[in-house]
Each structure stands twice: as structure tokens, then as C-alpha cells.
mmCIF file with all atom_site columns, C-alpha atoms in Angstrom:
data_model
loop_
_atom_site.group_PDB
_atom_site.id
_atom_site.type_symbol
_atom_site.label_atom_id
_atom_site.label_alt_id
_atom_site.label_comp_id
_atom_site.label_asym_id
_atom_site.label_entity_id
_atom_site.label_seq_id
_atom_site.pdbx_PDB_ins_code
_atom_site.Cartn_x
_atom_site.Cartn_y
_atom_site.Cartn_z
_atom_site.occupancy
_atom_site.B_iso_or_equiv
_atom_site.pdbx_formal_charge
_atom_site.auth_seq_id
_atom_site.auth_comp_id
_atom_site.auth_asym_id
_atom_site.auth_atom_id
_atom_site.pdbx_PDB_model_num
ATOM 1   C CA . VAL A 1 1   ? 0.000   0.000   0.000   1.00 0.00 ? 1   VAL A CA 1
ATOM 2   C CA . LEU A 1 2   ? 2.770   2.435   0.927   1.00 0.00 ? 2   LEU A CA 1
ATOM 3   C CA . ARG A 1 3   ? 4.415   2.180   -2.498  1.00 0.00 ? 3   ARG A CA 1
ATOM 4   C CA . THR A 1 4   ? 1.090   2.929   -4.214  1.00 0.00 ? 4   THR A CA 1
ATOM 5   C CA . ALA A 1 5   ? 0.226   5.735   -1.773  1.00 0.00 ? 5   ALA A CA 1
ATOM 6   C CA . ARG A 1 6   ? 3.501   7.457   -2.629  1.00 0.00 ? 6   ARG A CA 1
ATOM 7   C CA . LYS A 1 7   ? 2.734   7.351   -6.366  1.00 0.00 ? 7   LYS A CA 1
ATOM 8   C CA . VAL A 1 8   ? -0.908  8.414   -6.502  1.00 0.00 ? 8   VAL A CA 1
ATOM 9   C CA . PHE A 1 9   ? -2.297  11.709  -5.372  1.00 0.00 ? 9   PHE A CA 1
ATOM 10  C CA . ILE A 1 10  ? -5.904  10.726  -4.862  1.00 0.00 ? 10  ILE A CA 1
ATOM 11  C CA . PRO A 1 11  ? -7.588  9.319   -1.760  1.00 0.00 ? 11  PRO A CA 1
ATOM 12  C CA . LEU A 1 12  ? -6.670  5.649   -1.576  1.00 0.00 ? 12  LEU A CA 1
ATOM 13  C CA . ALA A 1 13  ? -9.226  3.175   -0.208  1.00 0.00 ? 13  ALA A CA 1
ATOM 14  C CA . VAL A 1 14  ? -8.260  -0.429  0.456   1.00 0.00 ? 14  VAL A CA 1
ATOM 15  C CA . GLY A 1 15  ? -10.622 -3.323  1.023   1.00 0.00 ? 15  GLY A CA 1
ATOM 16  C CA . GLY A 1 16  ? -10.528 -7.072  1.216   1.00 0.00 ? 16  GLY A CA 1
ATOM 17  C CA . GLY A 1 17  ? -9.522  -9.138  4.208   1.00 0.00 ? 17  GLY A CA 1
ATOM 18  C CA . ILE A 1 18  ? -10.004 -6.390  6.790   1.00 0.00 ? 18  ILE A CA 1
ATOM 19  C CA . ARG A 1 19  ? -11.562 -8.190  9.731   1.00 0.00 ? 19  ARG A CA 1
ATOM 20  C CA . SER A 1 20  ? -10.365 -6.183  12.726  1.00 0.00 ? 20  SER A CA 1
ATOM 21  C CA . VAL A 1 21  ? -9.198  -2.794  13.995  1.00 0.00 ? 21  VAL A CA 1
ATOM 22  C CA . ALA A 1 22  ? -5.638  -4.142  13.851  1.00 0.00 ? 22  ALA A CA 1
ATOM 23  C CA . ASP A 1 23  ? -6.040  -5.061  10.167  1.00 0.00 ? 23  ASP A CA 1
ATOM 24  C CA . ALA A 1 24  ? -7.383  -1.587  9.421   1.00 0.00 ? 24  ALA A CA 1
ATOM 25  C CA . ARG A 1 25  ? -4.601  0.098   11.379  1.00 0.00 ? 25  ARG A CA 1
ATOM 26  C CA . SER A 1 26  ? -2.003  -1.808  9.369   1.00 0.00 ? 26  SER A CA 1
ATOM 27  C CA . ILE A 1 27  ? -3.572  -0.663  6.091   1.00 0.00 ? 27  ILE A CA 1
ATOM 28  C CA . LEU A 1 28  ? -4.048  2.946   7.189   1.00 0.00 ? 28  LEU A CA 1
ATOM 29  C CA . THR A 1 29  ? -0.535  3.303   8.601   1.00 0.00 ? 29  THR A CA 1
ATOM 30  C CA . SER A 1 30  ? 0.784   1.906   5.321   1.00 0.00 ? 30  SER A CA 1
ATOM 31  C CA . GLY A 1 31  ? -0.621  4.912   3.480   1.00 0.00 ? 31  GLY A CA 1
ATOM 32  C CA . ALA A 1 32  ? -4.275  4.221   2.726   1.00 0.00 ? 32  ALA A CA 1
ATOM 33  C CA . ASP A 1 33  ? -6.743  7.004   3.476   1.00 0.00 ? 33  ASP A CA 1
ATOM 34  C CA . LYS A 1 34  ? -9.779  4.759   3.894   1.00 0.00 ? 34  LYS A CA 1
ATOM 35  C CA . ILE A 1 35  ? -10.624 1.135   4.487   1.00 0.00 ? 35  ILE A CA 1
ATOM 36  C CA . SER A 1 36  ? -13.562 -0.730  3.002   1.00 0.00 ? 36  SER A CA 1
ATOM 37  C CA . VAL A 1 37  ? -15.363 -3.575  4.737   1.00 0.00 ? 37  VAL A CA 1
ATOM 38  C CA . ASN A 1 38  ? -18.111 -5.871  3.499   1.00 0.00 ? 38  ASN A CA 1
ATOM 39  C CA . THR A 1 39  ? -18.244 -9.517  4.614   1.00 0.00 ? 39  THR A CA 1
ATOM 40  C CA . ALA A 1 40  ? -16.569 -8.910  7.978   1.00 0.00 ? 40  ALA A CA 1
ATOM 41  C CA . ALA A 1 41  ? -19.024 -6.091  8.739   1.00 0.00 ? 41  ALA A CA 1
ATOM 42  C CA . VAL A 1 42  ? -22.045 -8.247  7.884   1.00 0.00 ? 42  VAL A CA 1
ATOM 43  C CA . GLU A 1 43  ? -20.693 -11.037 10.075  1.00 0.00 ? 43  GLU A CA 1
ATOM 44  C CA . ASP A 1 44  ? -19.901 -8.615  12.930  1.00 0.00 ? 44  ASP A CA 1
ATOM 45  C CA . PRO A 1 45  ? -21.706 -5.270  12.541  1.00 0.00 ? 45  PRO A CA 1
ATOM 46  C CA . LYS A 1 46  ? -19.934 -3.916  15.652  1.00 0.00 ? 46  LYS A CA 1
ATOM 47  C CA . LEU A 1 47  ? -16.790 -3.792  13.506  1.00 0.00 ? 47  LEU A CA 1
ATOM 48  C CA . ILE A 1 48  ? -18.143 -0.695  11.716  1.00 0.00 ? 48  ILE A CA 1
ATOM 49  C CA . THR A 1 49  ? -18.554 1.115   15.045  1.00 0.00 ? 49  THR A CA 1
ATOM 50  C CA . GLN A 1 50  ? -15.137 0.011   16.281  1.00 0.00 ? 50  GLN A CA 1
ATOM 51  C CA . LEU A 1 51  ? -13.459 1.222   13.091  1.00 0.00 ? 51  LEU A CA 1
ATOM 52  C CA . SER A 1 52  ? -15.338 4.509   13.138  1.00 0.00 ? 52  SER A CA 1
ATOM 53  C CA . GLU A 1 53  ? -14.490 5.165   16.787  1.00 0.00 ? 53  GLU A CA 1
ATOM 54  C CA . GLU A 1 54  ? -10.829 4.351   16.214  1.00 0.00 ? 54  GLU A CA 1
ATOM 55  C CA . PHE A 1 55  ? -10.191 6.082   12.868  1.00 0.00 ? 55  PHE A CA 1
ATOM 56  C CA . GLY A 1 56  ? -13.185 8.373   12.264  1.00 0.00 ? 56  GLY A CA 1
ATOM 57  C CA . SER A 1 57  ? -16.166 7.765   10.020  1.00 0.00 ? 57  SER A CA 1
ATOM 58  C CA . GLN A 1 58  ? -14.417 9.497   7.096   1.00 0.00 ? 58  GLN A CA 1
ATOM 59  C CA . ALA A 1 59  ? -12.045 6.509   6.952   1.00 0.00 ? 59  ALA A CA 1
ATOM 60  C CA . VAL A 1 60  ? -14.733 3.793   6.967   1.00 0.00 ? 60  VAL A CA 1
ATOM 61  C CA . VAL A 1 61  ? -16.396 2.691   3.742   1.00 0.00 ? 61  VAL A CA 1
ATOM 62  C CA . LEU A 1 62  ? -19.165 0.119   3.951   1.00 0.00 ? 62  LEU A CA 1
ATOM 63  C CA . ALA A 1 63  ? -19.124 -1.937  0.758   1.00 0.00 ? 63  ALA A CA 1
ATOM 64  C CA . ILE A 1 64  ? -22.493 -3.434  -0.127  1.00 0.00 ? 64  ILE A CA 1
ATOM 65  C CA . ASP A 1 65  ? -22.894 -6.023  -2.878  1.00 0.00 ? 65  ASP A CA 1
ATOM 66  C CA . ALA A 1 66  ? -26.598 -6.194  -3.727  1.00 0.00 ? 66  ALA A CA 1
ATOM 67  C CA . ARG A 1 67  ? -28.719 -8.271  -6.040  1.00 0.00 ? 67  ARG A CA 1
ATOM 68  C CA . ARG A 1 68  ? -32.383 -7.734  -6.923  1.00 0.00 ? 68  ARG A CA 1
ATOM 69  C CA . GLU A 1 69  ? -34.840 -10.311 -5.631  1.00 0.00 ? 69  GLU A CA 1
ATOM 70  C CA . GLU A 1 70  ? -38.434 -9.603  -6.627  1.00 0.00 ? 70  GLU A CA 1
ATOM 71  C CA . ASN A 1 71  ? -39.156 -6.075  -5.339  1.00 0.00 ? 71  ASN A CA 1
ATOM 72  C CA . HIS A 1 72  ? -36.127 -5.497  -3.107  1.00 0.00 ? 72  HIS A CA 1
ATOM 73  C CA . TRP A 1 73  ? -32.325 -5.889  -3.030  1.00 0.00 ? 73  TRP A CA 1
ATOM 74  C CA . GLN A 1 74  ? -30.565 -8.544  -1.016  1.00 0.00 ? 74  GLN A CA 1
ATOM 75  C CA . VAL A 1 75  ? -27.040 -8.251  0.444   1.00 0.00 ? 75  VAL A CA 1
ATOM 76  C CA . PHE A 1 76  ? -24.395 -10.719 -0.740  1.00 0.00 ? 76  PHE A CA 1
ATOM 77  C CA . THR A 1 77  ? -20.996 -11.414 0.786   1.00 0.00 ? 77  THR A CA 1
ATOM 78  C CA . TYR A 1 78  ? -17.874 -13.386 -0.081  1.00 0.00 ? 78  TYR A CA 1
ATOM 79  C CA . GLY A 1 79  ? -17.506 -11.660 -3.428  1.00 0.00 ? 79  GLY A CA 1
ATOM 80  C CA . GLY A 1 80  ? -21.174 -12.138 -4.291  1.00 0.00 ? 80  GLY A CA 1
ATOM 81  C CA . ARG A 1 81  ? -21.188 -15.868 -3.598  1.00 0.00 ? 81  ARG A CA 1
ATOM 82  C CA . LYS A 1 82  ? -23.175 -15.933 -0.336  1.00 0.00 ? 82  LYS A CA 1
ATOM 83  C CA . ARG A 1 83  ? -26.698 -14.589 -0.002  1.00 0.00 ? 83  ARG A CA 1
ATOM 84  C CA . GLU A 1 84  ? -27.377 -12.937 3.325   1.00 0.00 ? 84  GLU A CA 1
ATOM 85  C CA . ASN A 1 85  ? -30.820 -12.611 4.885   1.00 0.00 ? 85  ASN A CA 1
ATOM 86  C CA . LEU A 1 86  ? -30.400 -8.837  4.843   1.00 0.00 ? 86  LEU A CA 1
ATOM 87  C CA . SER A 1 87  ? -32.060 -6.039  2.884   1.00 0.00 ? 87  SER A CA 1
ATOM 88  C CA . ALA A 1 88  ? -29.513 -3.804  1.151   1.00 0.00 ? 88  ALA A CA 1
ATOM 89  C CA . VAL A 1 89  ? -31.459 -0.646  2.026   1.00 0.00 ? 89  VAL A CA 1
ATOM 90  C CA . GLU A 1 90  ? -31.839 -1.639  5.683   1.00 0.00 ? 90  GLU A CA 1
ATOM 91  C CA . TRP A 1 91  ? -28.158 -2.601  5.863   1.00 0.00 ? 91  TRP A CA 1
ATOM 92  C CA . ALA A 1 92  ? -27.123 0.772   4.430   1.00 0.00 ? 92  ALA A CA 1
ATOM 93  C CA . VAL A 1 93  ? -29.183 2.567   7.076   1.00 0.00 ? 93  VAL A CA 1
ATOM 94  C CA . GLU A 1 94  ? -27.705 0.406   9.829   1.00 0.00 ? 94  GLU A CA 1
ATOM 95  C CA . GLY A 1 95  ? -24.180 0.873   8.477   1.00 0.00 ? 95  GLY A CA 1
ATOM 96  C CA . GLU A 1 96  ? -24.598 4.646   8.571   1.00 0.00 ? 96  GLU A CA 1
ATOM 97  C CA . ALA A 1 97  ? -25.978 4.469   12.135  1.00 0.00 ? 97  ALA A CA 1
ATOM 98  C CA . ARG A 1 98  ? -22.981 2.358   13.175  1.00 0.00 ? 98  ARG A CA 1
ATOM 99  C CA . GLY A 1 99  ? -20.527 4.945   11.827  1.00 0.00 ? 99  GLY A CA 1
ATOM 100 C CA . ALA A 1 100 ? -19.753 4.242   8.181   1.00 0.00 ? 100 ALA A CA 1
ATOM 101 C CA . GLY A 1 101 ? -18.804 7.451   6.388   1.00 0.00 ? 101 GLY A CA 1
ATOM 102 C CA . GLU A 1 102 ? -19.507 6.257   2.838   1.00 0.00 ? 102 GLU A CA 1
ATOM 103 C CA . ILE A 1 103 ? -21.180 3.401   1.047   1.00 0.00 ? 103 ILE A CA 1
ATOM 104 C CA . LEU A 1 104 ? -19.618 1.650   -1.923  1.00 0.00 ? 104 LEU A CA 1
ATOM 105 C CA . LEU A 1 105 ? -22.667 0.111   -3.591  1.00 0.00 ? 105 LEU A CA 1
ATOM 106 C CA . THR A 1 106 ? -22.169 -2.593  -6.205  1.00 0.00 ? 106 THR A CA 1
ATOM 107 C CA . SER A 1 107 ? -25.082 -3.906  -8.218  1.00 0.00 ? 107 SER A CA 1
ATOM 108 C CA . MET A 1 108 ? -24.310 -7.584  -8.732  1.00 0.00 ? 108 MET A CA 1
ATOM 109 C CA . ASP A 1 109 ? -26.966 -7.626  -11.450 1.00 0.00 ? 109 ASP A CA 1
ATOM 110 C CA . CYS A 1 110 ? -25.205 -4.952  -13.518 1.00 0.00 ? 110 CYS A CA 1
ATOM 111 C CA . ASP A 1 111 ? -21.572 -5.594  -12.639 1.00 0.00 ? 111 ASP A CA 1
ATOM 112 C CA . GLY A 1 112 ? -19.529 -6.436  -15.714 1.00 0.00 ? 112 GLY A CA 1
ATOM 113 C CA . THR A 1 113 ? -22.363 -5.850  -18.171 1.00 0.00 ? 113 THR A CA 1
ATOM 114 C CA . GLU A 1 114 ? -21.304 -2.350  -19.321 1.00 0.00 ? 114 GLU A CA 1
ATOM 115 C CA . LYS A 1 115 ? -25.042 -1.696  -19.861 1.00 0.00 ? 115 LYS A CA 1
ATOM 116 C CA . GLY A 1 116 ? -25.422 0.964   -17.180 1.00 0.00 ? 116 GLY A CA 1
ATOM 117 C CA . PHE A 1 117 ? -25.625 1.319   -13.432 1.00 0.00 ? 117 PHE A CA 1
ATOM 118 C CA . ASP A 1 118 ? -28.677 0.192   -11.461 1.00 0.00 ? 118 ASP A CA 1
ATOM 119 C CA . CYS A 1 119 ? -30.125 3.663   -10.907 1.00 0.00 ? 119 CYS A CA 1
ATOM 120 C CA . GLN A 1 120 ? -33.156 2.331   -9.052  1.00 0.00 ? 120 GLN A CA 1
ATOM 121 C CA . LEU A 1 121 ? -30.966 0.555   -6.478  1.00 0.00 ? 121 LEU A CA 1
ATOM 122 C CA . THR A 1 122 ? -28.629 3.532   -6.159  1.00 0.00 ? 122 THR A CA 1
ATOM 123 C CA . ARG A 1 123 ? -31.524 5.939   -5.697  1.00 0.00 ? 123 ARG A CA 1
ATOM 124 C CA . ALA A 1 124 ? -33.108 3.674   -3.041  1.00 0.00 ? 124 ALA A CA 1
ATOM 125 C CA . ILE A 1 125 ? -29.886 3.615   -1.020  1.00 0.00 ? 125 ILE A CA 1
ATOM 126 C CA . SER A 1 126 ? -29.085 7.312   -1.563  1.00 0.00 ? 126 SER A CA 1
ATOM 127 C CA . SER A 1 127 ? -32.570 8.267   -0.440  1.00 0.00 ? 127 SER A CA 1
ATOM 128 C CA . ALA A 1 128 ? -32.282 6.187   2.730   1.00 0.00 ? 128 ALA A CA 1
ATOM 129 C CA . VAL A 1 129 ? -28.939 7.558   4.001   1.00 0.00 ? 129 VAL A CA 1
ATOM 130 C CA . LYS A 1 130 ? -27.245 10.921  4.429   1.00 0.00 ? 130 LYS A CA 1
ATOM 131 C CA . ILE A 1 131 ? -23.687 9.722   3.745   1.00 0.00 ? 131 ILE A CA 1
ATOM 132 C CA . PRO A 1 132 ? -22.141 9.633   0.253   1.00 0.00 ? 132 PRO A CA 1
ATOM 133 C CA . VAL A 1 133 ? -23.004 6.682   -1.971  1.00 0.00 ? 133 VAL A CA 1
ATOM 134 C CA . ILE A 1 134 ? -20.557 5.519   -4.637  1.00 0.00 ? 134 ILE A CA 1
ATOM 135 C CA . ALA A 1 135 ? -22.237 3.573   -7.438  1.00 0.00 ? 135 ALA A CA 1
ATOM 136 C CA . SER A 1 136 ? -20.454 0.580   -8.909  1.00 0.00 ? 136 SER A CA 1
ATOM 137 C CA . GLY A 1 137 ? -21.349 -2.050  -11.463 1.00 0.00 ? 137 GLY A CA 1
ATOM 138 C CA . GLY A 1 138 ? -22.444 -1.571  -15.045 1.00 0.00 ? 138 GLY A CA 1
ATOM 139 C CA . ALA A 1 139 ? -20.509 1.416   -16.394 1.00 0.00 ? 139 ALA A CA 1
ATOM 140 C CA . GLY A 1 140 ? -19.933 1.269   -20.125 1.00 0.00 ? 140 GLY A CA 1
ATOM 141 C CA . THR A 1 141 ? -20.369 4.800   -21.463 1.00 0.00 ? 141 THR A CA 1
ATOM 142 C CA . PRO A 1 142 ? -20.097 8.385   -20.250 1.00 0.00 ? 142 PRO A CA 1
ATOM 143 C CA . GLU A 1 143 ? -23.894 8.591   -20.441 1.00 0.00 ? 143 GLU A CA 1
ATOM 144 C CA . HIS A 1 144 ? -24.148 5.871   -17.804 1.00 0.00 ? 144 HIS A CA 1
ATOM 145 C CA . PHE A 1 145 ? -22.195 8.069   -15.399 1.00 0.00 ? 145 PHE A CA 1
ATOM 146 C CA . ALA A 1 146 ? -24.415 11.073  -16.055 1.00 0.00 ? 146 ALA A CA 1
ATOM 147 C CA . GLN A 1 147 ? -27.499 8.944   -15.486 1.00 0.00 ? 147 GLN A CA 1
ATOM 148 C CA . VAL A 1 148 ? -26.400 7.461   -12.148 1.00 0.00 ? 148 VAL A CA 1
ATOM 149 C CA . LEU A 1 149 ? -25.121 10.822  -10.876 1.00 0.00 ? 149 LEU A CA 1
ATOM 150 C CA . THR A 1 150 ? -28.442 12.494  -11.682 1.00 0.00 ? 150 THR A CA 1
ATOM 151 C CA . ASP A 1 151 ? -31.297 9.950   -11.836 1.00 0.00 ? 151 ASP A CA 1
ATOM 152 C CA . GLY A 1 152 ? -29.578 7.536   -9.456  1.00 0.00 ? 152 GLY A CA 1
ATOM 153 C CA . ARG A 1 153 ? -28.586 10.304  -7.041  1.00 0.00 ? 153 ARG A CA 1
ATOM 154 C CA . ALA A 1 154 ? -25.122 8.812   -6.554  1.00 0.00 ? 154 ALA A CA 1
ATOM 155 C CA . ASP A 1 155 ? -22.476 11.082  -5.067  1.00 0.00 ? 155 ASP A CA 1
ATOM 156 C CA . ALA A 1 156 ? -19.781 9.358   -7.111  1.00 0.00 ? 156 ALA A CA 1
ATOM 157 C CA . ALA A 1 157 ? -19.441 6.452   -9.514  1.00 0.00 ? 157 ALA A CA 1
ATOM 158 C CA . LEU A 1 158 ? -16.680 4.078   -10.435 1.00 0.00 ? 158 LEU A CA 1
ATOM 159 C CA . ALA A 1 159 ? -15.746 1.901   -13.339 1.00 0.00 ? 159 ALA A CA 1
ATOM 160 C CA . ALA A 1 160 ? -13.038 -0.558  -14.186 1.00 0.00 ? 160 ALA A CA 1
ATOM 161 C CA . SER A 1 161 ? -13.207 -2.368  -17.510 1.00 0.00 ? 161 SER A CA 1
ATOM 162 C CA . MET A 1 162 ? -14.224 0.614   -19.632 1.00 0.00 ? 162 MET A CA 1
ATOM 163 C CA . PHE A 1 163 ? -11.026 2.338   -18.512 1.00 0.00 ? 163 PHE A CA 1
ATOM 164 C CA . HIS A 1 164 ? -8.800  -0.747  -18.411 1.00 0.00 ? 164 HIS A CA 1
ATOM 165 C CA . TYR A 1 165 ? -9.658  -1.671  -21.982 1.00 0.00 ? 165 TYR A CA 1
ATOM 166 C CA . GLY A 1 166 ? -9.397  1.895   -23.270 1.00 0.00 ? 166 GLY A CA 1
ATOM 167 C CA . LYS A 1 167 ? -13.051 2.263   -24.296 1.00 0.00 ? 167 LYS A CA 1
ATOM 168 C CA . VAL A 1 168 ? -13.238 5.656   -22.585 1.00 0.00 ? 168 VAL A CA 1
ATOM 169 C CA . ARG A 1 169 ? -10.451 7.876   -21.320 1.00 0.00 ? 169 ARG A CA 1
ATOM 170 C CA . VAL A 1 170 ? -10.846 9.496   -17.905 1.00 0.00 ? 170 VAL A CA 1
ATOM 171 C CA . ALA A 1 171 ? -10.250 12.959  -19.403 1.00 0.00 ? 171 ALA A CA 1
ATOM 172 C CA . ASP A 1 172 ? -12.993 12.371  -21.981 1.00 0.00 ? 172 ASP A CA 1
ATOM 173 C CA . LEU A 1 173 ? -15.440 11.224  -19.295 1.00 0.00 ? 173 LEU A CA 1
ATOM 174 C CA . LYS A 1 174 ? -14.716 14.325  -17.220 1.00 0.00 ? 174 LYS A CA 1
ATOM 175 C CA . ALA A 1 175 ? -15.183 16.606  -20.229 1.00 0.00 ? 175 ALA A CA 1
ATOM 176 C CA . TYR A 1 176 ? -18.500 14.903  -21.052 1.00 0.00 ? 176 TYR A CA 1
ATOM 177 C CA . LEU A 1 177 ? -19.773 15.253  -17.474 1.00 0.00 ? 177 LEU A CA 1
ATOM 178 C CA . LYS A 1 178 ? -18.720 18.890  -17.333 1.00 0.00 ? 178 LYS A CA 1
ATOM 179 C CA . GLY A 1 179 ? -20.662 19.448  -20.572 1.00 0.00 ? 179 GLY A CA 1
ATOM 180 C CA . GLN A 1 180 ? -23.693 17.903  -18.841 1.00 0.00 ? 180 GLN A CA 1
ATOM 181 C CA . ARG A 1 181 ? -23.241 20.410  -15.981 1.00 0.00 ? 181 ARG A CA 1
ATOM 182 C CA . ILE A 1 182 ? -22.245 17.693  -13.543 1.00 0.00 ? 182 ILE A CA 1
ATOM 183 C CA . PRO A 1 183 ? -19.476 18.962  -11.249 1.00 0.00 ? 183 PRO A CA 1
ATOM 184 C CA . VAL A 1 184 ? -16.119 17.253  -11.790 1.00 0.00 ? 184 VAL A CA 1
ATOM 185 C CA . ARG A 1 185 ? -12.523 18.049  -10.951 1.00 0.00 ? 185 ARG A CA 1
ATOM 186 C CA . LEU A 1 186 ? -10.576 18.594  -14.120 1.00 0.00 ? 186 LEU A CA 1
#
């Protein structure tokens, strides 16, 4: 983490395998600005509070992997492999109450499709909490970003494959969003 933190000049969030305050401390003292928890937080919700009390809510990101089931969204853990008996909206509200400072929301239904974010899911979560919601899963075009940032009410959005495979350049996405009157840092 430290090597990466020295080379990038953006907030660095690290997730995966963080199961305790000690794990988080190791990551944060190595140069990360934030830690992200998902499975460990579902298995022990007190972990969110412990992390928030120790490092501040601004350093705690609650990652939620959600999949639609009939008329609601269910939480999944272990990289989307295990269905939890937990509503994504209710879990977001609880996570905020326990001290999470942001939510990283991944639509398991849209992830990897490049057909657009799940704006309905994002809007449901954003409407239920006061903390920032980062939309993930489904980005394929600049228009998808504009849609989730407006219709989906996301505070931020992320993408991977469309950038990794050179389909869209970050500078072009920012220029498009600015043209749509969506605030971006250039």
C-alpha cells in the first residue's frame, strides 16, 4: 500500500480481508486514506462502530454487494457468492448508524455488463442515508455516469473495464460530465 500511496495523489481506499481494527490500522498506517469492509461487517456489525471510533467515520467505507430479488435488493458477501438474509437498504441505514462514512454500492446484477448502473438501487440507497453513496457495477459509457449521478442520485461512480480496456479515457469522461453540468474536478 505504501508504495502505491507514494505514487498516486488521490484518496486511496483499500478493502478485502479487513476483519479487525488491527487489520485496518495496518492498512491505514501503510498509506491508505480509507478502508472498506463488506463480509466482515455483515458477520460482525460492531466492527463498523469500532473502526469509526478508532479512525473516524471518514475513513470507513461500507461496501455493499446487492442483487435484486423480486421487489427489493438482497445483500451478498464473499464476493457475491453468499446470499445474506439482509435487505440492502436496511443494511445501508444500519451501516450509517454504526458509523460508516460512505457506502460503496455494487449492483451484482449490472456488474460487468457495461449496460449501465442500477439507478433504481442507487436511488433507493441514496434516499435512505445521508452519507455519500458511490455507485459501482455496469458502467460502459459516459452517459451511464451522467445517469447514475443524476437519476440515481449517486455522489460518485466508479468503473473498471471501460477504462482498463481503453473504451473511454478518464479525461474524456470528465469533459463529457462537465458538458452535462455535472461537477467534476478537471
